[in-house]
XYZ file of C-alpha atoms in Angstrom:
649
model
C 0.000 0.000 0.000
C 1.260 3.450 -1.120
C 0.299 4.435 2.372
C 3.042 3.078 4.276
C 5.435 5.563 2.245
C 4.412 8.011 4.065
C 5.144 11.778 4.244
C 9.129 11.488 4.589
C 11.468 8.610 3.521
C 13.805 7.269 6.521
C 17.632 6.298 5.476
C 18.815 5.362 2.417
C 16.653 2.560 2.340
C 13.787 3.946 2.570
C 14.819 6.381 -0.745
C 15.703 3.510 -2.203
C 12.496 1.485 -2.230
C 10.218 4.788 -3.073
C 12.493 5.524 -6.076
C 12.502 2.229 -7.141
C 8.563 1.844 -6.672
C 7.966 5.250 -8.080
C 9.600 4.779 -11.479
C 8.080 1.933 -12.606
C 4.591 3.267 -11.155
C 4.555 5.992 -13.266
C 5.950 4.336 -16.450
C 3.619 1.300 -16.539
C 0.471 2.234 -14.189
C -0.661 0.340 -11.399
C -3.327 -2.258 -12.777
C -3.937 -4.291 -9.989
C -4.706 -1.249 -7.682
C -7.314 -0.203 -10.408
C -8.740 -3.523 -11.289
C -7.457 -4.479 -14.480
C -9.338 -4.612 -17.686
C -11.831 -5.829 -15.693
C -13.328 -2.516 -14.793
C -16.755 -1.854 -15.241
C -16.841 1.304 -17.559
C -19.146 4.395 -17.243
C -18.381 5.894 -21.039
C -17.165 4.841 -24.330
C -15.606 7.324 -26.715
C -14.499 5.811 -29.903
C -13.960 2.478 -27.791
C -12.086 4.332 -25.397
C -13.649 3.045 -21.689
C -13.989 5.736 -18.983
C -13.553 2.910 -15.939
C -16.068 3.734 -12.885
C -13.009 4.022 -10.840
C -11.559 7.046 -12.626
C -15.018 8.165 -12.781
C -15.254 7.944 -9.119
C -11.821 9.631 -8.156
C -13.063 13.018 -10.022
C -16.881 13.026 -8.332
C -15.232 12.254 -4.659
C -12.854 15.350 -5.711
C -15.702 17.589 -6.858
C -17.644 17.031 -3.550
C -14.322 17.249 -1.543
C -13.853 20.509 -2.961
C -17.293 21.556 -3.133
C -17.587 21.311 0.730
C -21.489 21.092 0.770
C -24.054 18.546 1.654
C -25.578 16.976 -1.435
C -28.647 15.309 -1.319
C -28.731 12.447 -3.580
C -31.138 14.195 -6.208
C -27.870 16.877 -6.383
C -25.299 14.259 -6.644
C -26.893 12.684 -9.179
C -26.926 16.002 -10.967
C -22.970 16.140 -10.408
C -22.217 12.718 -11.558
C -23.877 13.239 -14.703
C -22.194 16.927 -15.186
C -18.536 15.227 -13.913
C -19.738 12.115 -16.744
C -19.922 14.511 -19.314
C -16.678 16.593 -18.868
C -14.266 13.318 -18.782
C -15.990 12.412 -22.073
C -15.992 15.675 -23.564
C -12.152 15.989 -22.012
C -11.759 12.417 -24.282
C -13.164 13.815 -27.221
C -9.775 16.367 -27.051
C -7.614 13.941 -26.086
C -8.419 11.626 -28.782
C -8.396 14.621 -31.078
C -4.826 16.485 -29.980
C -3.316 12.529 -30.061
C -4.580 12.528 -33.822
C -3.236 16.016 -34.632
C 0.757 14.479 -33.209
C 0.837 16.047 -29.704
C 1.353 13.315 -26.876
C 2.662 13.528 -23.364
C 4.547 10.194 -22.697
C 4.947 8.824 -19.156
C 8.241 9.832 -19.016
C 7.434 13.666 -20.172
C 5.029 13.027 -17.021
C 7.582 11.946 -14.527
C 10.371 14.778 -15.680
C 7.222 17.702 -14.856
C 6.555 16.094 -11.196
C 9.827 15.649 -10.506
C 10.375 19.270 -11.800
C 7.386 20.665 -9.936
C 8.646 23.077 -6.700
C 6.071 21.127 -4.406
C 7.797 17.897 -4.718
C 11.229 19.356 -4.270
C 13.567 20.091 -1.374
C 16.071 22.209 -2.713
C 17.573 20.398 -5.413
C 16.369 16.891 -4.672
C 13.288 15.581 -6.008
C 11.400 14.036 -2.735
C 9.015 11.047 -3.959
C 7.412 10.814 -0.074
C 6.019 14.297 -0.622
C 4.483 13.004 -4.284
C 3.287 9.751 -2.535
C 1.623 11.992 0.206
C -0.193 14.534 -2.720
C -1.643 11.216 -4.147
C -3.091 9.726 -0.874
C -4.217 13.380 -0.191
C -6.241 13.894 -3.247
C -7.085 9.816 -3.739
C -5.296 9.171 -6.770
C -3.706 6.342 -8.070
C -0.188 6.901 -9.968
C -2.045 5.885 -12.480
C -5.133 7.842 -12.140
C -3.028 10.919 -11.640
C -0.742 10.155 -15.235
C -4.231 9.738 -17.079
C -5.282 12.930 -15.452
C -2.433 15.038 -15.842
C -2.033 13.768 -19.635
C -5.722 14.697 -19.982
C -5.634 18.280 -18.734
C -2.262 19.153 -19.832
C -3.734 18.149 -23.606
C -6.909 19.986 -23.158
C -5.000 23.175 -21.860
C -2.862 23.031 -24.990
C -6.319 22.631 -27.307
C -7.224 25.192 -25.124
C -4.499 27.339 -26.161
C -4.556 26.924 -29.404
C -8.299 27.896 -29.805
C -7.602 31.080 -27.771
C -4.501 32.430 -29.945
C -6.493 32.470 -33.047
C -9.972 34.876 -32.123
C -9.432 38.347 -32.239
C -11.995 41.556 -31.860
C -11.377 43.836 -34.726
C -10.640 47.582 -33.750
C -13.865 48.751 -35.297
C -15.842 46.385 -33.015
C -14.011 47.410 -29.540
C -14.840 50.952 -30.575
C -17.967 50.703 -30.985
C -18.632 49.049 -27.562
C -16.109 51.753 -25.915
C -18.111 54.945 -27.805
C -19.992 55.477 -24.951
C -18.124 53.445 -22.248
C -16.858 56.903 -20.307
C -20.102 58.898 -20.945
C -21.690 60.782 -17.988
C -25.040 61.582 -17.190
C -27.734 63.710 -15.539
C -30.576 62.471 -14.058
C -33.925 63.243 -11.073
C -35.138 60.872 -9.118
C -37.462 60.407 -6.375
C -37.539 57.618 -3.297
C -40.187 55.909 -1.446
C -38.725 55.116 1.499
C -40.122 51.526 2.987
C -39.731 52.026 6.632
C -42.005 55.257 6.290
C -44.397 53.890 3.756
C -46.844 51.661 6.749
C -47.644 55.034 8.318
C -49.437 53.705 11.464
C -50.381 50.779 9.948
C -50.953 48.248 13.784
C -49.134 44.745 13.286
C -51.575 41.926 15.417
C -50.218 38.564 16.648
C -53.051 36.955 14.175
C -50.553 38.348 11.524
C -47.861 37.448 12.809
C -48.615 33.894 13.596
C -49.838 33.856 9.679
C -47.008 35.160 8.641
C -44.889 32.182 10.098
C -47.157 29.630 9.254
C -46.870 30.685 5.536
C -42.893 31.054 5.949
C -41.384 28.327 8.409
C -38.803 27.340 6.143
C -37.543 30.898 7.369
C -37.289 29.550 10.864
C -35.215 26.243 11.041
C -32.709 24.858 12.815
C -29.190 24.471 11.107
C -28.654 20.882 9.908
C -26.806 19.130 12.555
C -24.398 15.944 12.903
C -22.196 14.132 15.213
C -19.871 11.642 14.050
C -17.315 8.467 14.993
C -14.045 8.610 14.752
C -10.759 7.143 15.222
C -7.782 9.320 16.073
C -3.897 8.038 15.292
C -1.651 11.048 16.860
C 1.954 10.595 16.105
C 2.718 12.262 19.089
C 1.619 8.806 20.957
C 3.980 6.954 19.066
C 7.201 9.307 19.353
C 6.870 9.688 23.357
C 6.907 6.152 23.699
C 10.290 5.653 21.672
C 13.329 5.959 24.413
C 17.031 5.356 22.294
C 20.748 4.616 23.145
C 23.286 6.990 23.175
C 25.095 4.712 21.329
C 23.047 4.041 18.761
C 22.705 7.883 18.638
C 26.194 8.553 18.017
C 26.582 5.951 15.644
C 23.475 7.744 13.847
C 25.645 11.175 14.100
C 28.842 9.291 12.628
C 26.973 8.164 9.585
C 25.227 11.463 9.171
C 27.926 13.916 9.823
C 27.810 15.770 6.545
C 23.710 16.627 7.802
C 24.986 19.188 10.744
C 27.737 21.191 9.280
C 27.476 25.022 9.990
C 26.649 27.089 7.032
C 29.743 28.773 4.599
C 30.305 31.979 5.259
C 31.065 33.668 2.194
C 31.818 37.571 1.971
C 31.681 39.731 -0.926
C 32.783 43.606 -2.361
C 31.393 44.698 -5.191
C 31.694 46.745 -8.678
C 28.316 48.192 -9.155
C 27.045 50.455 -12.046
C 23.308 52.112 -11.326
C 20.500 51.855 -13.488
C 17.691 53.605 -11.834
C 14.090 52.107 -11.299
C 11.851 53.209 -14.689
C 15.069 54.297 -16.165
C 15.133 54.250 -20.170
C 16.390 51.708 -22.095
C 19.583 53.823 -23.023
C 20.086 54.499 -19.234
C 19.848 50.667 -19.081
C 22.097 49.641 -22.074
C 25.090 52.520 -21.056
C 25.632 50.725 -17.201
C 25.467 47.296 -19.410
C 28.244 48.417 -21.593
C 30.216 49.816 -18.698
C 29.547 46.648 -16.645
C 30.730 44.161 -19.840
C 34.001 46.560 -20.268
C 34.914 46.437 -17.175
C 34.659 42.874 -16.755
C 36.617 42.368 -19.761
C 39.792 44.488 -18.102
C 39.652 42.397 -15.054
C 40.012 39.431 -17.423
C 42.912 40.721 -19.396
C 44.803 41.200 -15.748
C 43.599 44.681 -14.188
C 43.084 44.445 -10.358
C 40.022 44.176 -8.663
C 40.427 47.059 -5.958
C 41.584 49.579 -8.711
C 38.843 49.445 -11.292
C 36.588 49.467 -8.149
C 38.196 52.641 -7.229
C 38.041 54.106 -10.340
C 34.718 53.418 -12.256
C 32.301 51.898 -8.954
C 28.771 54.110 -8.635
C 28.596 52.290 -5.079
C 27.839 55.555 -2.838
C 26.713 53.918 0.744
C 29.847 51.648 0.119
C 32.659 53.656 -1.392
C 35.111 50.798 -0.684
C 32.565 47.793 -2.126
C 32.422 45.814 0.934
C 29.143 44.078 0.923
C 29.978 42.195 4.185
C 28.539 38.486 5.056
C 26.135 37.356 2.067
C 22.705 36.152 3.562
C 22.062 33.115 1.476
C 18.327 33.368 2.661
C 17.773 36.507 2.307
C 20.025 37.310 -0.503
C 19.756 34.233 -2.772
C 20.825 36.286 -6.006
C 24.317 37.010 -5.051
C 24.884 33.748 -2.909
C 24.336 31.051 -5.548
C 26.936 32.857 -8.117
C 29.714 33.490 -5.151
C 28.852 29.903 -3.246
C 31.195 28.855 -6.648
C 33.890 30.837 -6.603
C 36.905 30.995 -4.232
C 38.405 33.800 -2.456
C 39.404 36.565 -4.540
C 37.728 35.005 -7.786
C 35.315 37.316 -9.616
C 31.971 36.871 -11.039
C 30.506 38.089 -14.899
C 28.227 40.654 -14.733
C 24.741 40.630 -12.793
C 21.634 42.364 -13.036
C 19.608 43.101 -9.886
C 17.047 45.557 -9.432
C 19.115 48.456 -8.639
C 21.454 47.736 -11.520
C 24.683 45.183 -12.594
C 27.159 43.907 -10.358
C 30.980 42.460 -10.720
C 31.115 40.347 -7.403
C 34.479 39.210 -5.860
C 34.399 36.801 -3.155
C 36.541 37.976 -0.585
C 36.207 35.172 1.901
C 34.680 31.365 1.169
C 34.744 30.071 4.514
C 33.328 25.910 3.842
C 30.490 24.873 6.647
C 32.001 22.440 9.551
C 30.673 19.700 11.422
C 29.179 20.613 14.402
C 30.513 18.834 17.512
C 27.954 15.684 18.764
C 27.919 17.288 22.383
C 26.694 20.741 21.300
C 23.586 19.389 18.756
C 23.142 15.905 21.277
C 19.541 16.414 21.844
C 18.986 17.305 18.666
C 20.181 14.229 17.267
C 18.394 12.394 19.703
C 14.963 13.493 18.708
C 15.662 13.226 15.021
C 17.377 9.604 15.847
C 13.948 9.243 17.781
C 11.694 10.694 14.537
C 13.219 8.160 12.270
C 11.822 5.117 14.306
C 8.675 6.831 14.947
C 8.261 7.562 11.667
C 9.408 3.584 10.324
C 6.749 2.713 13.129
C 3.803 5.106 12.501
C 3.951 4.419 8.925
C 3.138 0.699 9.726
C 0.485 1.626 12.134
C -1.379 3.703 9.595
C -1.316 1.358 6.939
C -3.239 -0.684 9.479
C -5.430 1.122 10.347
C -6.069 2.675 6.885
C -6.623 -1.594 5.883
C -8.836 -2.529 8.652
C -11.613 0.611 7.982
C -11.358 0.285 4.130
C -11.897 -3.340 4.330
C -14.554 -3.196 7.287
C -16.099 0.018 5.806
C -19.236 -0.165 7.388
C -17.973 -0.250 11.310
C -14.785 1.426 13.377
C -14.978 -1.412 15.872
C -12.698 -3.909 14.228
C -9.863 -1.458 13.685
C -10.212 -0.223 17.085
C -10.443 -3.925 18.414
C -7.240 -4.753 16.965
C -5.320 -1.468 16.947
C -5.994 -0.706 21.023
C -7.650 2.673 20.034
C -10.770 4.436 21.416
C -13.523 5.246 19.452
C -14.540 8.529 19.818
C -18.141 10.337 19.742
C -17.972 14.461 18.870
C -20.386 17.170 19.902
C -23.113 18.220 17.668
C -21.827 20.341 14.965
C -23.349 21.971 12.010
C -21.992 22.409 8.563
C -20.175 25.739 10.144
C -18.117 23.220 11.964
C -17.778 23.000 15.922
C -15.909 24.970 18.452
C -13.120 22.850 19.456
C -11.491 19.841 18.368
C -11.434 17.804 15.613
C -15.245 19.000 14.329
C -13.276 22.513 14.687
C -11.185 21.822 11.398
C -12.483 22.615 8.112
C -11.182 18.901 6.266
C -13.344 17.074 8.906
C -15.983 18.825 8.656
C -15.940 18.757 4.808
C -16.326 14.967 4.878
C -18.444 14.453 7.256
C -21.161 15.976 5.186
C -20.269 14.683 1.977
C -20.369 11.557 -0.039
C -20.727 8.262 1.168
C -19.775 9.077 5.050
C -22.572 11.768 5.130
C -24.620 9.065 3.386
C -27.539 11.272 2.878
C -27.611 11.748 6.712
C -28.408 8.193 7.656
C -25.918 6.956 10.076
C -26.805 3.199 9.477
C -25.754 4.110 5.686
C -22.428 5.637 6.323
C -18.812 4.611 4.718
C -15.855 5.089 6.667
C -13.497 8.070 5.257
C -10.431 7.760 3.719
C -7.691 8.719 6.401
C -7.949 12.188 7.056
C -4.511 14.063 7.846
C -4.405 16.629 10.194
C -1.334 19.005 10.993
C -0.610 22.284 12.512
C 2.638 23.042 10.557
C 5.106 20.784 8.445
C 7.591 21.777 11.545
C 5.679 20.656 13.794
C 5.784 17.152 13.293
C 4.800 16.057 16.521
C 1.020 17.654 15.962
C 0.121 15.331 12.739
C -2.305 12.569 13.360
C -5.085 10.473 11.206
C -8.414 10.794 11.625
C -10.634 8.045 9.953
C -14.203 8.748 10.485
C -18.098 8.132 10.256
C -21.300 9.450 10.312
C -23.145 8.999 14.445
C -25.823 10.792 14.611
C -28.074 13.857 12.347
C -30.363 16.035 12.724
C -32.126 17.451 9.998
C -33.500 21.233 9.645
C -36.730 21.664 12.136
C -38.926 24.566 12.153
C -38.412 26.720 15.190
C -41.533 27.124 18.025
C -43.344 30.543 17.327
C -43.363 31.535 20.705
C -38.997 30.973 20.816
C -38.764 34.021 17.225
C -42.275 35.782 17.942
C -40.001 39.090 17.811
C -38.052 37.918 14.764
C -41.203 37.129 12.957
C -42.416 39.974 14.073
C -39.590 41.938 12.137
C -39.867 39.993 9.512
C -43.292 40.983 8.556
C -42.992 44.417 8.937
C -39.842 44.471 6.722
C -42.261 42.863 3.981
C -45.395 44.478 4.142
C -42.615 48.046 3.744
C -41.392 46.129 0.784
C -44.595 45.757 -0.805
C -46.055 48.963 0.014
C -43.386 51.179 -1.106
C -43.183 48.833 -3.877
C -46.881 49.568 -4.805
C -46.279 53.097 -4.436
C -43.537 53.385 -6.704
C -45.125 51.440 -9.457
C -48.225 53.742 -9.072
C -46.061 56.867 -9.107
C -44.038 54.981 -12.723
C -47.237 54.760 -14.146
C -47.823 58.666 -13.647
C -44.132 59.384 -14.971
C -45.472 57.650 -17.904
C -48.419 59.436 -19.016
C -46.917 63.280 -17.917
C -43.398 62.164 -19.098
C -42.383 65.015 -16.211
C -41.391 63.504 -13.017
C -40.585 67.176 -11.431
C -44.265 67.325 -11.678
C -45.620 63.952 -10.746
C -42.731 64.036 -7.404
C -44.733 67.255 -6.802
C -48.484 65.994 -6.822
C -46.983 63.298 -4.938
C -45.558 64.880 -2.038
C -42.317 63.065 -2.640
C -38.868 64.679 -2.586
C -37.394 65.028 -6.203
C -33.118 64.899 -6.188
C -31.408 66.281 -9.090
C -27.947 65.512 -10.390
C -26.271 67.212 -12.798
C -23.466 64.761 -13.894
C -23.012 61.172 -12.967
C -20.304 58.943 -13.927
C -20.331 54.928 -14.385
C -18.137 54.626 -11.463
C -20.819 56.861 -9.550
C -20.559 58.633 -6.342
C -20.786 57.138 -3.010
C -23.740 59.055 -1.425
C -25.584 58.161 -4.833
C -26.712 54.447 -4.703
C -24.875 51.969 -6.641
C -27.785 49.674 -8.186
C -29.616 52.949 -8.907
C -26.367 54.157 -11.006
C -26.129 50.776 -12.519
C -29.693 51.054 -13.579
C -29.511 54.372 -14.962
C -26.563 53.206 -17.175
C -28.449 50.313 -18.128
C -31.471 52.495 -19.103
C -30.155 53.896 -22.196
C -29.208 56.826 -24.143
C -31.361 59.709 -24.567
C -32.276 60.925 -27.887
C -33.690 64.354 -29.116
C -33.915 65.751 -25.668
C -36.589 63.069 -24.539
C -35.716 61.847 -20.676
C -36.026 57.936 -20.592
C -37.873 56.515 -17.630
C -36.988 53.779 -15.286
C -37.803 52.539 -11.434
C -35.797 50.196 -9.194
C -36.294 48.405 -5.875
C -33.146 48.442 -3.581
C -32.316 45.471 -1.593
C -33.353 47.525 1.569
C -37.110 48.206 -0.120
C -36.826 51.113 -0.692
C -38.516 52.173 -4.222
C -36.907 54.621 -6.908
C -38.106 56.789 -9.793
C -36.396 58.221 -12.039
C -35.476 59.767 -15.504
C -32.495 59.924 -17.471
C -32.164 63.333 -18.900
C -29.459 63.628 -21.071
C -25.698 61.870 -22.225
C -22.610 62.847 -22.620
C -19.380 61.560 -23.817
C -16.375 62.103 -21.260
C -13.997 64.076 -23.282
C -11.023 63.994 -20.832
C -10.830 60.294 -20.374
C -8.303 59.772 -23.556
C -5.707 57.814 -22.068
C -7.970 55.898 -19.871
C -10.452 54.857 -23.292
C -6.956 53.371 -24.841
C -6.334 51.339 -21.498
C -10.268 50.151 -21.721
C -9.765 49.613 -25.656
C -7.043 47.251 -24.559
C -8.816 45.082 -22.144
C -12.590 44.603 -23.889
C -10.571 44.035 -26.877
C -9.056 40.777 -24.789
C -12.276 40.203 -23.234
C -14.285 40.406 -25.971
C -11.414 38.065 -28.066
C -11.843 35.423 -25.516
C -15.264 35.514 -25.910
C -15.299 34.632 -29.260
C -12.564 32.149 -28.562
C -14.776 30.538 -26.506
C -17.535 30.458 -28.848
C -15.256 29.127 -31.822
C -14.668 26.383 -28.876
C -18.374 25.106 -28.896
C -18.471 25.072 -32.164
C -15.052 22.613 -32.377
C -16.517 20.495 -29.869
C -19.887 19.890 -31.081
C -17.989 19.094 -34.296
C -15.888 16.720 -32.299
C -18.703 14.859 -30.621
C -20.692 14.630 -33.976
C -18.158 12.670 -35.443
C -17.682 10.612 -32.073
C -18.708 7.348 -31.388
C -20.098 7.826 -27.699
C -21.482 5.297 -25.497
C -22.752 6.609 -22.023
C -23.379 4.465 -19.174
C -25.735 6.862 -17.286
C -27.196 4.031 -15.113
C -23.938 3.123 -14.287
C -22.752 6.359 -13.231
C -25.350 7.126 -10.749
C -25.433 3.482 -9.383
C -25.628 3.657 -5.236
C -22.327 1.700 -4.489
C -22.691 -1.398 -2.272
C -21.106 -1.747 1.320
C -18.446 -4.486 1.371
């Protein structure tokens, strides 16, 4: 199981074993962890099978990453929409593969073992790959059919994209009036004023929440099982020689040396920040020609002297290099010796002729001053050999007894634990505090629809504070207990609430009702000065309104006003709005103008709709490839298949 190579390798045997493992893994796939070709199959494309197991992997990711609770009506919904991406993500596989672009297994394994998050430094670290896979449930060979798959559509992707463009003529035209301003009146019926004295009786009220108890409900509840695997446990039960500790520190020597020390002076030439490109090219030249004396035999210290734009350090000294903190200038001297010189280098400031003045090498640091140290990493390394086995237990005893906790508990001496309630929020404290427990425990097959008897046990669940802190990380493996569905709240508990409630509506409507009444007047006068009169309302004018608006203007009226139109020959254009408040607007949109003095910022706009409005017809030439693609296809889909309940074991 890829389990027990867990998050770090320990010795050289260990690295040994996962490289060896890893290789073939991702060369030749991993049939018997997938089935074979005995795999029931939930598409065909072109006799390509889409296994149920593949299919399976990418709906438990969508729900993982979803984190809501799906009924089984919704997940359903997602199978089917998860069914049809893989085959339409076929379709462009099949397609690219036809057209001569591939991605081999070994291109595969050269961009993971490339990839930053599977590095340490300049090592490639296979236990941190392993632990990504058994993170996101993947196979080796799930992931290599995955990765193939997206990295192919991306490039279709790509290609479709570079060839779309908006003509100029069309991005003006959208942009003529993007920067216009307006003027505009507009009156407001204001919903907490509009009930007057209007007397709110508990008959209402209790009405009112009859008609609207799904307003009133509980929040969706659950407790669940779990079993709890802290590495802590393990590691404080480990006690070591000193011997065997030293012996440890003898083979490992060359792992606690103290860092080089490596000091530096400098010829520096300035370019400064949003210089020109002459600026630019004229410190270049002096940097090259000066580096070219120093290689025909000129010294160091006098060219410094003579040509160095250094002012804070007249003399060059740049003191002790900070290889953390100044990575640019460390990696070039960390190869030189003392007194060598380096080519050239640009840094933000400007270009640099580094001399190493002192290369000090790192020395091994003396057992007695790292000794407990070495002890707890002596300690880690069996903890780690020994918690690795334990959680490969424990990860076979609840996968193969997926319906209970009690046999891996029985056999693994551990306590089965019962949380407090906890809603989809997540609890206060504890495990039903952190987000990845709660995510599961309403999702999928452990949330079961919220019927406990139903429930699967999770996949183990890791939990850690920090990757330093090595002593916090523990499994969690975990079921549904108990749930408690949504239930309507007793009046007499939200009387006051409901109480609210209804006088918040009955605003809504009658401002609403107001407003429409006042629209209809607008309409037949066309003069809203006049209609805001006979109506007793106040009338606001404003002279000149931007898109962007103004804050004590509100920002779904401006958007509405926008959205209204353009005036033409002097005649306002009408409109009315609701705000999410309730309070009702009326209002007319008097005249347009373009905004003259935005040149520079209409260019900047010009640039970016005519991107947008390129990818949007990217994306349309897209539709039209596919549905080309799946007319031609032979496609089989196995729909009953795909939203099949899965059986317990």
């Amino acid at each position: 199981m890829l389990l027990a190579l867990r998050d770090k390798a320990t010795g050289w045997f260990g690295w040994v074993v996962i490289i060896l493992l890893i290789i073939p893994f991702m060369l030749w796939g991993i049939t018997e962890y997938v089935g074979g070709g005995s795999a029931q199959f939930v598409a065909k494309v072109n006799g390509e099978k889409i296994s149920f197991e593949e299919f399976k992997d990418r709906v438990r990711q969508h729900e993982y990453q979803s984190r809501q609770t799906l009924t089984s009506e919704a997940r359903n919904r997602l199978k089917l929409a998860v069914l049809e991406a893989m085959v339409t993500e076929e379709m462009i596989t099949q397609a690219m593969v036809d057209e001569g672009f591939e991605l081999s297994d070994e291109q595969i394994l050269r961009l993971i073992q490339a990839a930053p998050d599977f590095r340490d430094g300049n090592k490639f670290q296979p236990a941190a790959f392993n632990q990504f896979l058994q993170n996101q449930e993947l196979t080796l060979e799930s992931f290599n059919k995955l990765h193939r798959t997206q990295t192919l559509k991306r490039r279709f992707d790509f290609g479709v994209l570079g060839t779309e463009f908006a003509s100029d003529n069309e991005v003006k035209t959208v942009l003529k009036n993007r920067n216009r301003k307006i003027s505009l009146v507009y009156s407001i019926l204001t919903a907490k004023d509009s009930l007057g004295d209007l007397k709110i009786t508990d008959e209402m009220q209790k009405k009112f929440y009859n008609n609207n108890k799904k307003l009133y409900m509980t929040e969706e509840k659950a407790k669940i099982a779990y079993l709890e695997l802290p590495y802590k446990d393990i590691f404080d039960k480990i006690t070591v020689k000193e011997e065997d500790v030293k012996n440890y520190y003898e083979t490992n020597k060359l792992l606690y040396k103290t860092a080089p020390i490596i000091k530096a002076a400098h010829i520096f030439f300035a370019v400064k920040k949003g210089a020109k490109a002459g600026a630019e090219a004229i410190a270049k030249k002096k940097a090259d020609e000066t580096y070219a004396k120093l290689k025909k035999g000129e010294k160091f210290d006098d060219l410094l002297k003579k040509v160095s734009e250094d002012k804070v350090s007249p003399d060059g000294d740049l003191g002790v290099i900070d290889p953390k903190t100044n990575k640019e200038f460390y990696k070039p001297l960390s190869k030189l010796g003392t007194g060598q010189y380096t080519a050239p280098i640009r840094s933000k400031h400007g270009y640099h002729i580094l001399k190493s003045t002192l290369s000090k090498p790192g020395t091994v640091i003396a057992y007695e001053d790292i000794k407990e140290k070495l002890k707890t990493n002596y300690k880690k390394i069996i903890a780690d050999k020994k918690y690795a086995k334990i959680s490969e237990s424990l990860y076979d005893l609840t996968d193969d007894n997926s319906e209970t906790l009690d046999v891996a508990a029985d056999k693994l001496k551990l306590e089965i634990k019962i949380s407090d309630w906890f809603t989809r929020k997540g609890g206060n404290s504890g495990v039903i505090a952190e987000k990845k427990i709660v995510t599961v425990a309403f999702t999928g097959d452990v949330f079961a629809d919220g019927v406990a008897s139903e429930s699967y046990n999770s996949k183990p669940i890791k939990l850690q504070k920090s990757k330093k802190d090595f002593l916090s990380q523990r499994y969690i493996i975990l079921r549904l207990h108990k749930h408690k569905n949504r239930a309507v709240l007793a009046y007499e508990e939200i009387k006051e609430k409901v109480k609210t409630d209804l006088i918040e509506k009955l605003s809504r409507e009658k401002a609403a009702k107001e407003g429409r009444l006042l629209y209809a007047e607008l309409e037949k006068s066309g003069d809203l000065e006049a209609v805001a009169k006979s109506a007793k309302v106040n009338l606001v004018s404003v002279k000149e309104l931007s898109r962007q608006g103004d804050k004590k203007y509100s920002a779904t009226l401006v958007q509405a006003a926008f959205k209204t139109g353009i005036p033409h020959d002097k005649k306002p254009l009408n409109g009315q709005i609701q705000l999410a408040n309730g309070d009702y607007i009326v209002y007319q949109v008097l005249s347009s103008k373009p905004d003259t003095d935005d040149a520079q910022n209409n260019k900047q706009l010009a640039k970016l709709f005519k991107a947008y409005h390129s990818d949007l017809l990217a994306r349309n030439m897209q539709i039209v490839i596919l549905d080309y693609l799946r007319e031609k296809a032979d496609i089989i889909m196995n729909t009953k298949q795909a939203t099949r309940k899965p059986q317990k074991k």
